[in-house]
């Protein structure tokens, strides 16, 4: 858990520096100070995403390394005419790297599924006298990531269907879309990062007591959260050219003071939508 907290904090700090840098560049440009044209080009966006992802994952992210390489290559080629003779090899090498990544990821997934199966069978045998509560053995199964931390929190895992039994959120939607339905009955909050992507989060089956915090960082993306109408949701999100809407249908009984969700983070050129059934 200590490693996971440090990892999440590093990601939040990196995101903060990105927002700070963009703000400074825009301010200097408005003041008439010369800003090189390449600073606001699309290869720089790839570089920023690559650096952010690498810092967040302690420089052990294949995706971050690829984004950084592609951004750097196209920036040097387009703006400084430095091709290094790699132009004809970039896309073949990229496809090879993608193939290797998919193969290695599949092996990791198979290994994780095998560990889950073994843990589930062990827990089932050890709790045979409590067979009526076998669902608890599923929640006790732990999946470890590359850094040795449990994915999504202290306990639980996410099925390939998008159903999550984790107590904490850990969602990264970068150039992609994520659909997640959380089933935890001891929900502890977590974090959502959406960069040039989107996330749909269903929290209608979640239960908790007290105050929890969800860190939401969105840049050129969107997040939709479906929550029960009686939750007390408080927003402390910074909006920069972004939108935040609460479209819930409130009940006559009002909000439940024992279920408070605090949303924190930054939304830059994106949107956060909160709904209920």
Short mmCIF file of C-alpha atoms in Angstrom, two decimals:
data_model
loop_
_atom_site.label_atom_id
_atom_site.label_comp_id
_atom_site.label_asym_id
_atom_site.label_seq_id
_atom_site.Cartn_x
_atom_site.Cartn_y
_atom_site.Cartn_z
CA UNK A 1 0.00 0.00 0.00
CA UNK A 2 2.88 2.39 0.68
CA UNK A 3 4.18 1.92 -2.85
CA UNK A 4 0.73 2.48 -4.29
CA UNK A 5 0.22 5.76 -2.40
CA UNK A 6 3.60 7.03 -3.58
CA UNK A 7 2.76 6.05 -7.15
CA UNK A 8 -0.59 7.84 -7.10
CA UNK A 9 0.88 10.97 -5.55
CA UNK A 10 3.61 11.12 -8.20
CA UNK A 11 0.97 10.92 -10.91
CA UNK A 12 -1.04 13.74 -9.36
CA UNK A 13 2.06 15.92 -9.04
CA UNK A 14 3.00 15.27 -12.67
CA UNK A 15 -0.51 16.16 -13.82
CA UNK A 16 -0.31 19.35 -11.77
CA UNK A 17 2.97 20.36 -13.42
CA UNK A 18 1.44 19.70 -16.86
CA UNK A 19 -1.47 22.00 -16.10
CA UNK A 20 0.93 24.58 -14.66
CA UNK A 21 3.12 24.43 -17.76
CA UNK A 22 0.17 24.84 -20.14
CA UNK A 23 -1.08 27.80 -18.12
CA UNK A 24 2.32 29.50 -18.16
CA UNK A 25 2.70 29.00 -21.93
CA UNK A 26 -0.75 30.42 -22.64
CA UNK A 27 -0.12 33.38 -20.34
CA UNK A 28 3.21 34.21 -21.97
CA UNK A 29 1.64 33.95 -25.40
CA UNK A 30 -1.16 36.33 -24.38
CA UNK A 31 1.46 38.77 -23.09
CA UNK A 32 3.09 38.82 -26.51
CA UNK A 33 6.18 36.94 -25.42
CA UNK A 34 7.64 34.75 -28.16
CA UNK A 35 6.79 31.07 -27.77
CA UNK A 36 8.29 28.62 -30.32
CA UNK A 37 5.62 27.19 -32.58
CA UNK A 38 6.65 23.59 -31.90
CA UNK A 39 5.64 23.93 -28.24
CA UNK A 40 1.95 23.77 -29.20
CA UNK A 41 2.18 20.99 -31.81
CA UNK A 42 0.68 17.50 -31.67
CA UNK A 43 4.06 15.74 -31.14
CA UNK A 44 4.42 17.74 -27.91
CA UNK A 45 1.09 16.32 -26.77
CA UNK A 46 2.49 12.80 -27.24
CA UNK A 47 5.62 13.77 -25.32
CA UNK A 48 3.58 15.19 -22.43
CA UNK A 49 1.43 12.06 -22.24
CA UNK A 50 4.53 9.86 -22.36
CA UNK A 51 6.29 11.77 -19.58
CA UNK A 52 3.14 11.81 -17.43
CA UNK A 53 2.59 8.06 -17.85
CA UNK A 54 6.24 7.22 -17.13
CA UNK A 55 6.33 9.30 -13.96
CA UNK A 56 3.03 7.86 -12.79
CA UNK A 57 4.26 4.28 -13.27
CA UNK A 58 7.79 4.91 -11.98
CA UNK A 59 9.27 4.77 -15.51
CA UNK A 60 8.08 1.21 -16.05
CA UNK A 61 5.33 1.88 -18.59
CA UNK A 62 5.72 0.54 -22.12
CA UNK A 63 2.91 2.82 -23.33
CA UNK A 64 4.63 5.88 -21.85
CA UNK A 65 7.94 4.98 -23.47
CA UNK A 66 6.29 4.54 -26.89
CA UNK A 67 4.44 7.87 -26.62
CA UNK A 68 7.64 9.64 -25.62
CA UNK A 69 9.61 8.07 -28.49
CA UNK A 70 6.99 8.83 -31.14
CA UNK A 71 6.49 12.37 -29.93
CA UNK A 72 10.21 13.06 -29.83
CA UNK A 73 10.80 11.54 -33.25
CA UNK A 74 8.02 13.45 -35.02
CA UNK A 75 8.95 16.68 -33.25
CA UNK A 76 12.58 16.43 -34.35
CA UNK A 77 11.58 15.42 -37.87
CA UNK A 78 8.85 18.01 -38.43
CA UNK A 79 10.38 21.00 -36.70
CA UNK A 80 14.14 20.47 -36.91
CA UNK A 81 14.50 18.26 -40.00
CA UNK A 82 16.25 15.56 -37.99
CA UNK A 83 15.14 12.22 -39.36
CA UNK A 84 18.16 10.11 -38.37
CA UNK A 85 17.31 7.81 -41.29
CA UNK A 86 14.50 6.21 -39.28
CA UNK A 87 11.56 7.44 -41.35
CA UNK A 88 11.10 4.22 -43.30
CA UNK A 89 11.48 2.08 -40.18
CA UNK A 90 9.25 3.90 -37.67
CA UNK A 91 5.95 2.21 -38.47
CA UNK A 92 7.36 -1.34 -38.99
CA UNK A 93 9.24 -1.01 -35.69
CA UNK A 94 6.09 0.36 -34.09
CA UNK A 95 4.06 -2.65 -35.24
CA UNK A 96 6.75 -5.04 -34.00
CA UNK A 97 6.82 -3.31 -30.62
CA UNK A 98 3.02 -3.43 -30.42
CA UNK A 99 3.03 -7.14 -31.23
CA UNK A 100 5.61 -7.86 -28.55
CA UNK A 101 3.63 -5.79 -26.06
CA UNK A 102 0.39 -7.65 -26.78
CA UNK A 103 2.11 -11.03 -26.46
CA UNK A 104 3.76 -10.15 -23.16
CA UNK A 105 0.53 -8.64 -21.82
CA UNK A 106 -1.37 -11.82 -22.70
CA UNK A 107 1.18 -13.89 -20.79
CA UNK A 108 0.83 -11.57 -17.80
CA UNK A 109 -2.97 -11.84 -17.94
CA UNK A 110 -2.79 -15.64 -18.06
CA UNK A 111 -0.42 -15.62 -15.10
CA UNK A 112 -2.75 -13.33 -13.15
CA UNK A 113 -5.79 -15.46 -13.93
CA UNK A 114 -3.89 -18.56 -12.81
CA UNK A 115 -3.00 -16.86 -9.52
CA UNK A 116 -6.62 -15.83 -9.02
CA UNK A 117 -7.78 -19.39 -9.67
CA UNK A 118 -5.27 -20.83 -7.21
CA UNK A 119 -6.16 -18.24 -4.55
CA UNK A 120 -9.85 -18.86 -5.08
CA UNK A 121 -9.45 -22.64 -4.74
CA UNK A 122 -7.28 -22.21 -1.63
CA UNK A 123 -9.81 -19.88 -0.01
CA UNK A 124 -12.67 -22.20 -0.96
CA UNK A 125 -10.97 -25.18 0.69
CA UNK A 126 -10.05 -23.22 3.79
CA UNK A 127 -13.61 -21.97 4.18
CA UNK A 128 -15.49 -25.13 3.24
CA UNK A 129 -17.41 -24.92 6.51
CA UNK A 130 -18.78 -21.58 5.38
CA UNK A 131 -19.80 -22.57 1.85
CA UNK A 132 -22.92 -20.43 2.02
CA UNK A 133 -20.74 -17.30 1.96
CA UNK A 134 -18.48 -18.38 -0.89
CA UNK A 135 -18.73 -14.97 -2.54
CA UNK A 136 -16.37 -13.64 0.10
CA UNK A 137 -13.65 -15.89 -1.22
CA UNK A 138 -13.84 -14.09 -4.54
CA UNK A 139 -13.28 -10.72 -2.84
CA UNK A 140 -10.29 -12.15 -1.00
CA UNK A 141 -8.53 -12.99 -4.26
CA UNK A 142 -5.74 -10.47 -4.90
CA UNK A 143 -4.18 -9.45 -8.16
CA UNK A 144 -0.75 -7.87 -7.98
CA UNK A 145 0.63 -5.46 -10.53
CA UNK A 146 4.24 -5.10 -11.68
CA UNK A 147 5.15 -3.01 -8.65
CA UNK A 148 3.76 -5.57 -6.23
CA UNK A 149 0.71 -3.54 -5.27
CA UNK A 150 -2.82 -4.84 -5.34
CA UNK A 151 -4.70 -3.54 -8.34
CA UNK A 152 -7.53 -1.24 -7.40
CA UNK A 153 -6.91 -1.29 -3.65
CA UNK A 154 -6.51 -3.67 -0.76
CA UNK A 155 -8.76 -6.42 -2.10
CA UNK A 156 -10.67 -7.37 -5.20
CA UNK A 157 -10.14 -7.59 -8.91
CA UNK A 158 -11.71 -6.53 -12.18
CA UNK A 159 -13.28 -9.01 -14.57
CA UNK A 160 -12.79 -8.77 -18.31
CA UNK A 161 -16.46 -7.70 -18.53
CA UNK A 162 -15.63 -4.51 -16.64
CA UNK A 163 -17.20 -5.60 -13.35
CA UNK A 164 -14.88 -4.66 -10.48
CA UNK A 165 -14.82 -6.09 -6.96
CA UNK A 166 -12.05 -3.73 -5.86
CA UNK A 167 -12.52 -1.37 -2.93
CA UNK A 168 -10.52 1.42 -4.58
CA UNK A 169 -10.67 2.90 -8.06
CA UNK A 170 -7.55 3.02 -10.22
CA UNK A 171 -8.71 3.93 -13.73
CA UNK A 172 -6.47 5.24 -16.53
CA UNK A 173 -8.23 6.07 -19.81
CA UNK A 174 -5.46 7.37 -22.08
CA UNK A 175 -6.36 7.39 -25.76
CA UNK A 176 -8.94 4.77 -24.86
CA UNK A 177 -12.33 4.15 -23.28
CA UNK A 178 -12.99 2.38 -19.99
CA UNK A 179 -16.30 0.97 -18.75
CA UNK A 180 -16.34 -0.07 -15.12
CA UNK A 181 -19.12 -1.33 -12.84
CA UNK A 182 -18.01 -1.41 -9.22
CA UNK A 183 -19.57 -3.94 -6.84
CA UNK A 184 -17.63 -3.16 -3.65
CA UNK A 185 -19.54 -2.99 -0.37
CA UNK A 186 -16.61 -1.30 1.35
CA UNK A 187 -15.87 1.38 -1.23
CA UNK A 188 -12.92 3.64 -0.39
CA UNK A 189 -12.77 6.05 -3.32
CA UNK A 190 -9.70 6.19 -5.57
CA UNK A 191 -8.68 7.99 -8.72
CA UNK A 192 -9.69 8.41 -12.37
CA UNK A 193 -7.41 9.78 -15.08
CA UNK A 194 -8.77 10.46 -18.56
CA UNK A 195 -6.42 11.90 -21.20
CA UNK A 196 -7.78 11.98 -24.74
CA UNK A 197 -10.13 9.23 -23.65
CA UNK A 198 -13.25 8.56 -21.64
CA UNK A 199 -14.47 6.55 -18.68
CA UNK A 200 -18.00 5.36 -17.82
CA UNK A 201 -18.28 4.46 -14.16
CA UNK A 202 -21.30 2.70 -12.61
CA UNK A 203 -21.36 3.04 -8.81
CA UNK A 204 -25.02 2.13 -8.28
CA UNK A 205 -24.12 -1.18 -6.58
CA UNK A 206 -21.53 0.39 -4.27
CA UNK A 207 -21.95 0.83 -0.54
CA UNK A 208 -19.89 2.70 2.03
CA UNK A 209 -20.19 4.81 5.17
CA UNK A 210 -18.56 8.12 5.98
CA UNK A 211 -16.57 10.38 3.67
CA UNK A 212 -14.59 9.13 0.66
CA UNK A 213 -12.52 11.01 -1.92
CA UNK A 214 -12.30 10.40 -5.67
CA UNK A 215 -9.47 12.12 -7.54
CA UNK A 216 -10.60 13.05 -11.05
CA UNK A 217 -8.03 14.38 -13.55
CA UNK A 218 -9.31 14.97 -17.08
CA UNK A 219 -7.48 16.51 -20.04
CA UNK A 220 -9.21 16.51 -23.43
CA UNK A 221 -11.48 13.71 -22.27
CA UNK A 222 -14.67 12.91 -20.44
CA UNK A 223 -15.91 10.95 -17.43
CA UNK A 224 -19.48 9.87 -16.72
CA UNK A 225 -20.39 8.64 -13.24
CA UNK A 226 -23.69 6.91 -12.45
CA UNK A 227 -24.35 7.08 -8.72
CA UNK A 228 -27.29 6.58 -6.33
CA UNK A 229 -29.42 9.73 -6.07
CA UNK A 230 -29.14 9.99 -2.28
CA UNK A 231 -25.35 10.35 -2.10
CA UNK A 232 -24.04 13.69 -0.89
CA UNK A 233 -21.57 14.61 -3.65
CA UNK A 234 -19.34 17.61 -3.08
CA UNK A 235 -17.13 18.94 -5.85
CA UNK A 236 -13.77 20.55 -5.30
CA UNK A 237 -12.72 20.22 -8.94
CA UNK A 238 -10.86 22.94 -10.83
CA UNK A 239 -12.46 23.58 -14.24
CA UNK A 240 -10.44 25.09 -17.07
CA UNK A 241 -12.48 25.40 -20.29
CA UNK A 242 -14.44 22.41 -19.06
CA UNK A 243 -17.87 21.38 -17.84
CA UNK A 244 -19.23 19.67 -14.74
CA UNK A 245 -22.89 18.65 -14.59
CA UNK A 246 -24.93 16.92 -11.93
CA UNK A 247 -27.99 15.44 -13.71
CA UNK A 248 -29.27 13.26 -10.89
CA UNK A 249 -32.93 12.85 -10.03
CA UNK A 250 -33.16 13.58 -6.33
CA UNK A 251 -35.51 11.74 -4.03
CA UNK A 252 -37.91 13.41 -1.62
CA UNK A 253 -35.84 12.21 1.32
CA UNK A 254 -32.88 14.32 0.24
CA UNK A 255 -29.26 13.31 0.59
CA UNK A 256 -27.83 10.82 3.07
CA UNK A 257 -25.33 12.60 5.39
CA UNK A 258 -23.60 9.28 6.11
CA UNK A 259 -22.55 8.84 2.46
CA UNK A 260 -20.40 11.76 1.36
CA UNK A 261 -18.30 11.70 -1.83
CA UNK A 262 -15.74 14.45 -2.34
CA UNK A 263 -14.58 14.93 -5.94
CA UNK A 264 -11.18 16.54 -6.31
CA UNK A 265 -8.86 17.14 -9.25
CA UNK A 266 -8.62 19.15 -12.45
CA UNK A 267 -10.64 19.17 -15.67
CA UNK A 268 -8.93 20.75 -18.67
CA UNK A 269 -10.84 20.92 -21.97
CA UNK A 270 -13.05 18.04 -20.88
CA UNK A 271 -16.17 17.19 -18.96
CA UNK A 272 -17.48 15.36 -15.92
CA UNK A 273 -21.10 14.22 -15.84
CA UNK A 274 -22.87 12.81 -12.78
CA UNK A 275 -26.13 10.89 -13.33
CA UNK A 276 -28.52 8.53 -11.57
CA UNK A 277 -31.16 6.08 -12.75
#
